[in-house]
Short mmCIF file of C-alpha atoms in Angstrom, two decimals:
data_model
loop_
_atom_site.label_atom_id
_atom_site.label_comp_id
_atom_site.label_asym_id
_atom_site.label_seq_id
_atom_site.Cartn_x
_atom_site.Cartn_y
_atom_site.Cartn_z
CA MET A 1 52.46 -1.82 62.04
CA PHE A 2 53.10 1.06 59.62
CA ASP A 3 55.90 2.35 61.86
CA ILE A 4 57.51 -1.09 61.96
CA PHE A 5 57.50 -1.47 58.17
CA SER A 6 58.80 2.09 57.84
CA ILE A 7 62.12 0.91 59.25
CA LEU A 8 62.67 -0.64 55.82
CA PRO A 9 63.98 1.60 53.02
CA ILE A 10 61.71 3.25 50.50
CA ASN A 11 61.47 1.38 47.20
CA ASN A 12 61.99 3.97 44.46
CA LYS A 13 60.46 1.63 41.89
CA LEU A 14 57.27 1.01 43.84
CA ALA A 15 54.06 2.96 43.19
CA VAL A 16 50.77 2.32 45.00
CA PHE A 17 47.30 3.35 43.89
CA GLU A 18 43.84 3.47 45.42
CA SER A 19 40.45 4.58 44.07
CA TYR A 20 37.27 5.24 46.03
CA ARG A 21 38.57 3.55 49.20
CA GLY A 22 39.14 0.34 47.29
CA GLU A 23 35.64 -0.06 45.87
CA SER A 24 37.20 -0.43 42.43
CA PHE A 25 40.45 0.30 40.65
CA SER A 26 39.35 3.05 38.31
CA GLY A 27 39.34 6.76 37.60
CA ASN A 28 42.41 8.96 37.65
CA PRO A 29 44.66 6.56 39.63
CA LYS A 30 44.05 3.77 37.11
CA TYR A 31 44.95 5.95 34.13
CA ILE A 32 48.06 7.27 35.87
CA GLN A 33 49.12 3.70 36.62
CA LYS A 34 48.62 2.67 32.99
CA GLU A 35 50.78 5.55 31.78
CA LEU A 36 53.49 4.89 34.38
CA SER A 37 53.68 1.21 33.39
CA ARG A 38 53.74 2.13 29.70
CA ARG A 39 56.56 4.58 30.26
CA ASP A 40 58.68 2.42 32.58
CA SER A 41 57.86 -1.28 32.85
CA SER A 42 60.41 -1.71 35.66
CA PHE A 43 57.98 -0.09 38.12
CA LYS A 44 56.06 -2.35 40.47
CA CYS A 45 52.51 -1.00 40.54
CA VAL A 46 50.21 -2.07 43.38
CA ALA A 47 46.48 -1.32 43.48
CA PHE A 48 44.59 -1.52 46.76
CA VAL A 49 41.07 -2.93 46.42
CA ARG A 50 38.47 -4.44 48.72
CA ASN A 51 38.08 -7.62 46.68
CA PRO A 52 41.35 -8.51 44.94
CA GLU A 53 39.95 -11.87 43.80
CA LEU A 54 37.80 -9.99 41.28
CA TYR A 55 40.95 -8.93 39.46
CA ASN A 56 42.74 -12.29 39.26
CA ASP A 57 41.89 -12.86 35.60
CA LEU A 58 42.90 -9.46 34.28
CA ASN A 59 46.46 -10.57 33.58
CA ASP A 60 47.75 -7.01 33.59
CA GLU A 61 50.86 -5.38 35.07
CA VAL A 62 49.20 -4.58 38.41
CA LEU A 63 49.45 -6.43 41.73
CA TYR A 64 46.07 -6.25 43.49
CA ILE A 65 46.23 -6.21 47.29
CA LYS A 66 43.35 -6.27 49.76
CA ARG A 67 42.76 -2.88 51.32
CA LEU A 68 43.66 -2.60 55.05
CA SER A 69 45.44 -5.97 55.08
CA ILE A 70 48.98 -6.42 56.43
CA LYS A 71 50.30 -6.40 52.85
CA TYR A 72 48.43 -3.14 52.31
CA ILE A 73 50.30 -1.53 55.19
CA TYR A 74 53.58 -3.03 54.00
CA TYR A 75 53.37 -1.70 50.45
CA LEU A 76 51.99 1.64 51.61
CA SER A 77 54.96 2.09 53.92
CA ARG A 78 57.54 1.19 51.26
CA ALA A 79 56.25 3.04 48.19
CA LYS A 80 58.01 6.02 46.68
CA TYR A 81 54.87 7.14 44.84
CA VAL A 82 51.50 7.17 46.61
CA VAL A 83 48.41 7.96 44.52
CA ASN A 84 44.77 8.24 45.60
CA ASN A 85 41.53 9.91 44.50
CA VAL A 86 40.08 10.08 48.04
CA ASN A 87 42.49 9.72 50.99
CA TYR A 88 44.54 7.09 52.75
CA PRO A 89 43.86 6.20 56.41
CA ASP A 90 45.21 8.43 59.14
CA PHE A 91 47.78 5.86 60.25
CA LEU A 92 49.73 6.72 57.10
CA LYS A 93 52.64 8.97 57.96
CA LYS A 94 54.34 10.68 55.08
CA ARG A 95 57.88 9.41 54.87
CA GLU A 96 60.67 11.70 53.76
CA GLY A 97 61.49 10.97 50.14
CA THR A 98 58.00 9.83 49.17
CA TYR A 99 55.75 11.65 46.71
CA HIS A 100 52.00 11.79 47.28
CA VAL A 101 49.60 12.55 44.43
CA GLN A 102 45.98 13.48 45.14
CA THR A 103 43.89 13.24 41.98
CA MET A 104 40.38 13.72 43.41
CA HIS A 105 37.45 12.28 41.49
CA GLY A 106 35.37 15.03 39.97
CA THR A 107 34.53 18.65 39.36
CA PRO A 108 32.61 19.89 42.41
CA LEU A 109 28.95 20.84 42.27
CA LYS A 110 27.91 20.25 45.89
CA LEU A 111 29.56 22.19 48.71
CA MET A 112 32.45 20.34 50.29
CA GLY A 113 35.26 20.55 52.83
CA ALA A 114 35.72 23.91 54.55
CA ASP A 115 32.72 25.34 52.71
CA LEU A 116 30.60 23.12 54.97
CA ILE A 117 32.25 24.28 58.17
CA ASP A 118 29.11 26.13 59.31
CA ASN A 119 26.96 23.03 58.80
CA PRO A 120 27.26 20.97 62.04
CA GLU A 121 26.00 17.77 60.41
CA TYR A 122 28.55 17.75 57.63
CA THR A 123 31.37 18.99 59.83
CA TYR A 124 30.82 15.88 61.93
CA LYS A 125 30.46 13.55 58.96
CA GLN A 126 33.50 14.72 57.07
CA ASN A 127 35.79 15.22 60.07
CA LEU A 128 37.08 18.45 58.62
CA LEU A 129 40.07 18.79 60.93
CA GLY A 130 41.20 15.34 59.86
CA LEU A 131 40.69 16.32 56.23
CA PHE A 132 42.87 19.40 56.60
CA SER A 133 45.55 17.27 58.26
CA ARG A 134 45.47 14.68 55.48
CA SER A 135 45.79 17.34 52.79
CA LYS A 136 49.15 18.33 54.28
CA ARG A 137 50.51 14.96 53.08
CA TRP A 138 49.86 15.82 49.44
CA ASP A 139 52.77 16.87 47.25
CA LEU A 140 50.67 17.31 44.12
CA LEU A 141 46.99 18.00 43.58
CA VAL A 142 45.62 17.31 40.10
CA SER A 143 42.86 19.60 38.82
CA PRO A 144 40.73 19.56 35.65
CA ASN A 145 40.11 23.33 35.41
CA SER A 146 40.64 26.67 37.16
CA TYR A 147 37.12 26.62 38.64
CA THR A 148 37.98 23.39 40.46
CA THR A 149 41.46 24.56 41.45
CA LYS A 150 40.09 27.56 43.33
CA ILE A 151 37.56 25.45 45.21
CA PHE A 152 39.96 22.63 46.09
CA LYS A 153 42.63 24.97 47.44
CA ARG A 154 40.07 26.68 49.64
CA VAL A 155 38.05 23.71 50.91
CA PHE A 156 41.09 21.54 51.70
CA ARG A 157 43.17 24.48 52.94
CA TYR A 158 45.82 23.23 50.57
CA GLU A 159 48.91 25.32 49.89
CA GLY A 160 50.99 22.87 47.84
CA GLU A 161 51.50 22.42 44.11
CA VAL A 162 48.48 22.14 41.83
CA LEU A 163 48.82 20.63 38.37
CA GLU A 164 45.94 22.03 36.34
CA CYS A 165 46.30 19.73 33.37
CA GLY A 166 42.90 18.05 33.09
CA TYR A 167 41.96 14.70 34.58
CA PRO A 168 43.90 11.60 33.46
CA ARG A 169 40.62 9.68 33.24
CA ASN A 170 39.39 12.17 30.64
CA ASP A 171 42.21 11.56 28.16
CA ILE A 172 40.21 8.72 26.65
CA LEU A 173 37.23 11.04 26.10
CA VAL A 174 39.24 13.89 24.62
CA ASN A 175 41.04 11.56 22.22
CA SER A 176 37.94 9.53 21.33
CA ALA A 177 36.15 12.74 20.35
CA LYS A 178 38.73 13.05 17.57
CA SER A 179 38.82 9.40 16.46
CA ASN A 180 36.18 6.67 16.27
CA SER A 181 38.50 3.66 16.58
CA GLN A 182 38.47 3.28 20.37
CA ARG A 183 34.72 3.86 20.47
CA LEU A 184 34.12 0.96 18.08
CA GLU A 185 36.55 -1.25 19.97
CA ILE A 186 34.78 -0.63 23.28
CA ARG A 187 31.33 -1.14 21.75
CA ASN A 188 32.40 -4.46 20.32
CA LYS A 189 33.80 -5.51 23.69
CA LEU A 190 30.50 -4.60 25.35
CA GLY A 191 28.42 -6.37 22.70
CA LEU A 192 26.63 -3.20 21.57
CA ASP A 193 25.18 -2.76 18.08
CA ASN A 194 27.16 -0.12 16.21
CA ASP A 195 24.07 0.78 14.19
CA LYS A 196 22.11 1.90 17.26
CA LYS A 197 22.38 5.00 19.39
CA VAL A 198 23.57 4.30 22.93
CA ILE A 199 22.07 6.28 25.82
CA LEU A 200 23.96 6.04 29.12
CA PHE A 201 21.94 6.54 32.30
CA ALA A 202 24.32 7.29 35.18
CA PRO A 203 22.66 8.98 38.16
CA THR A 204 24.35 9.81 41.44
CA TRP A 205 23.82 7.58 44.48
CA ARG A 206 20.91 8.39 46.76
CA GLU A 207 20.75 6.88 50.22
CA SER A 208 17.51 4.94 50.70
CA SER A 209 16.11 2.75 53.43
CA SER A 210 14.52 -0.01 51.38
CA PRO A 211 14.84 -1.75 47.99
CA SER A 212 11.53 -0.26 46.86
CA ASP A 213 12.74 3.24 47.73
CA ILE A 214 15.92 2.57 45.78
CA ARG A 215 14.00 1.52 42.67
CA GLU A 216 11.61 4.43 42.93
CA SER A 217 14.50 6.87 43.22
CA LEU A 218 15.29 6.25 39.54
CA ASN A 219 11.85 7.57 38.56
CA LEU A 220 11.93 5.70 35.23
CA ASP A 221 9.26 3.84 33.29
CA PHE A 222 11.31 1.29 31.37
CA GLU A 223 8.28 0.04 29.46
CA LYS A 224 7.57 3.48 28.06
CA LEU A 225 11.23 3.98 27.19
CA HIS A 226 11.22 0.63 25.41
CA GLN A 227 8.21 1.64 23.32
CA LEU A 228 9.75 4.99 22.49
CA LEU A 229 13.38 4.13 21.80
CA SER A 230 13.97 0.42 21.17
CA LYS A 231 13.76 0.66 17.38
CA ASP A 232 16.97 2.63 16.97
CA SER A 233 18.51 3.00 20.45
CA VAL A 234 19.66 1.05 23.49
CA ILE A 235 20.08 2.12 27.11
CA ILE A 236 23.06 1.21 29.26
CA LEU A 237 22.86 1.62 33.02
CA ARG A 238 25.61 2.69 35.39
CA LEU A 239 24.09 2.50 38.87
CA HIS A 240 25.26 2.08 42.45
CA HIS A 241 25.48 -1.64 43.25
CA LEU A 242 22.68 -1.37 45.83
CA VAL A 243 20.42 -0.01 43.11
CA SER A 244 21.35 -2.47 40.38
CA SER A 245 21.06 -5.45 42.74
CA ASN A 246 17.44 -4.47 43.43
CA LEU A 247 16.55 -3.85 39.80
CA ASP A 248 15.44 -6.52 37.32
CA VAL A 249 15.62 -5.43 33.68
CA SER A 250 15.86 -8.92 32.20
CA ARG A 251 12.59 -8.53 30.27
CA TYR A 252 14.25 -5.77 28.25
CA LYS A 253 17.17 -7.87 27.06
CA GLY A 254 18.70 -6.36 23.95
CA PHE A 255 17.42 -2.90 24.86
CA ILE A 256 18.62 -2.28 28.42
CA TYR A 257 22.14 -3.34 29.41
CA ASP A 258 23.14 -3.14 33.06
CA PHE A 259 26.85 -2.31 33.19
CA SER A 260 26.81 -1.17 36.81
CA ASP A 261 29.59 -3.61 37.66
CA TYR A 262 31.73 -2.72 34.65
CA PRO A 263 35.10 -1.60 36.03
CA ASP A 264 35.65 1.51 33.89
CA SER A 265 32.88 4.10 33.62
CA GLN A 266 35.00 6.16 31.19
CA GLU A 267 34.73 3.38 28.61
CA LEU A 268 30.95 3.43 29.01
CA LEU A 269 31.03 7.16 28.29
CA VAL A 270 33.06 6.54 25.14
CA ALA A 271 30.58 3.87 24.01
CA SER A 272 27.59 6.21 24.36
CA ASP A 273 25.92 8.87 22.21
CA MET A 274 24.10 10.64 25.03
CA LEU A 275 24.41 10.90 28.81
CA ILE A 276 21.46 11.14 31.18
CA SER A 277 22.58 12.11 34.67
CA ASP A 278 21.69 14.49 37.48
CA TYR A 279 24.17 15.80 40.07
CA SER A 280 27.08 13.48 39.30
CA SER A 281 30.41 14.95 38.20
CA ILE A 282 30.31 12.50 35.30
CA MET A 283 28.49 15.24 33.39
CA PHE A 284 31.62 17.42 33.45
CA ASP A 285 33.72 14.53 32.12
CA TYR A 286 31.26 13.97 29.28
CA LEU A 287 31.56 17.54 28.04
CA ASN A 288 35.00 16.54 26.76
CA TYR A 289 33.33 14.06 24.43
CA ARG A 290 31.21 16.75 22.76
CA LYS A 291 27.99 14.73 22.94
CA PRO A 292 24.65 15.76 24.47
CA VAL A 293 23.88 15.75 28.19
CA VAL A 294 20.38 15.48 29.65
CA LEU A 295 20.01 16.47 33.30
CA TYR A 296 17.16 14.54 34.94
CA LEU A 297 16.45 16.60 38.06
CA HIS A 298 13.20 15.08 39.29
CA ASP A 299 14.19 15.54 42.96
CA TYR A 300 16.27 18.72 42.74
CA ASP A 301 14.76 20.53 45.74
CA SER A 302 14.85 17.59 48.13
CA TYR A 303 18.27 16.30 47.08
CA LEU A 304 20.20 19.53 47.34
CA LYS A 305 18.29 21.53 49.95
CA ASP A 306 20.55 20.57 52.88
CA ARG A 307 23.91 20.36 51.15
CA GLY A 308 24.07 23.45 48.96
CA VAL A 309 25.72 23.90 45.56
CA TYR A 310 28.32 26.14 43.95
CA PHE A 311 26.06 27.06 41.03
CA ASP A 312 22.59 26.30 39.71
CA ILE A 313 22.86 23.52 37.13
CA ARG A 314 19.27 24.14 36.06
CA THR A 315 20.33 27.32 34.27
CA SER A 316 23.98 26.44 33.66
CA GLY A 317 23.69 25.44 30.01
CA ILE A 318 25.43 22.11 30.65
CA GLY A 319 22.55 20.19 29.10
CA ARG A 320 18.85 19.84 28.50
CA VAL A 321 16.89 19.78 31.76
CA SER A 322 13.97 17.50 32.63
CA TYR A 323 12.13 17.73 35.94
CA THR A 324 9.61 14.93 35.36
CA PHE A 325 9.63 11.63 33.53
CA ASP A 326 7.25 13.05 30.93
CA GLU A 327 9.68 15.89 30.27
CA LEU A 328 12.48 13.35 29.94
CA VAL A 329 10.39 11.44 27.40
CA ASP A 330 9.83 14.65 25.45
CA ASN A 331 13.58 15.29 25.42
CA LEU A 332 14.29 11.80 24.15
CA ALA A 333 11.38 11.63 21.69
CA SER A 334 13.09 14.12 19.40
CA HIS A 335 15.94 11.63 18.84
CA ASP A 336 18.23 14.65 18.82
CA PHE A 337 21.82 13.56 19.45
CA GLU A 338 23.44 16.87 18.57
CA PHE A 339 25.86 18.40 21.08
CA ASP A 340 24.19 21.56 22.35
CA THR A 341 26.07 22.59 25.50
CA ARG A 342 26.93 26.29 25.56
CA GLN A 343 30.50 26.93 24.39
CA SER A 344 31.19 29.10 27.43
CA VAL A 345 30.39 26.10 29.65
CA VAL A 346 32.73 23.84 27.68
CA THR A 347 35.48 26.45 27.95
CA GLU A 348 35.02 26.86 31.71
CA PHE A 349 35.13 23.17 32.58
CA CYS A 350 37.27 21.69 29.79
CA HIS A 351 39.88 24.35 29.01
CA ALA A 352 42.75 22.36 30.57
CA GLU A 353 41.81 19.01 29.01
CA SER A 354 44.20 18.21 26.16
CA GLY A 355 44.20 14.41 26.09
CA VAL A 356 47.66 14.07 27.67
CA ALA A 357 46.89 14.58 31.37
CA SER A 358 48.12 11.09 32.30
CA SER A 359 51.45 11.76 30.65
CA THR A 360 51.72 15.20 32.27
CA VAL A 361 51.09 13.83 35.77
CA VAL A 362 53.52 10.93 35.38
CA ALA A 363 56.22 13.25 34.05
CA ARG A 364 55.79 15.47 37.12
CA MET A 365 55.95 12.44 39.42
CA LEU A 366 59.18 11.19 37.89
CA GLU A 367 60.81 14.58 38.34
CA ASN A 368 60.61 13.98 42.11
#
């Protein structure tokens, strides 16, 4: 089908975008699309998602198309600009005259790509040969810092152009750290009290076999948190949908807000005063906001023992570390919302972030 549609000419005013294999339209592709549409409204921007009906009421400049449908293949075959933060299916053949942008979706902590080549389990899971083949389609790889650039070039065996300009999705954090207006706007949209501190809990996804295992993987006592924090703080949750769907926090209305289905996690970061996370790359994004990070590593040994990491976050200086719920409570009991990440860490991971990454990427796209 792709080959048939490829008989048709490339549309130089068509740009297609995909995030997380269509799970949502978010992250770097979304912010690139917004900047492209702002700069040139004559572009037709198409976002590929699994459930386009969820976007019908947005009334924005994007056409939402169901991923892997016939229309998906049609637009993918015709687009001049092709943007993704994971990868498109292998049936996609790069047409001459098209420009492919790979934005990725985080700063790496866990080993990935070619660095897993000696691990038979992950070599099988990731289909490394296929990954190396797909990376040859990329014309531009976007990177947030030099640490990430070195890893990406090696693990994807990528030899093309790298634009080390920061992540487009982090522009909102860099700019909101300098001005409070967008923060207040987002809080009002979310219905959050501006007089209270907002603590965002955003752990990485853990595969579990049962709903009870999923709930227990959070290792949180919401009742104790309510007693400790509810007077002057609220908690907002950003969880995998399988976790949130098995979690009932209705009894804590007004204290715990479940925004797991909210389409833009960057806006949740902007709304918050503190991030609690673990192994998720969201912690690197949050450093751009210059607000405190708490790393809740209650399952560090079991979670990372098979995969391996590039550095030890326990001693990295990224944030305060808690290994048990009681230690987490002690960290929160101080009500200390001062940014305390080591400056060397901020420099290493945020040196390329200037608040104009979206504009920089779009400018590079339009040069081709």
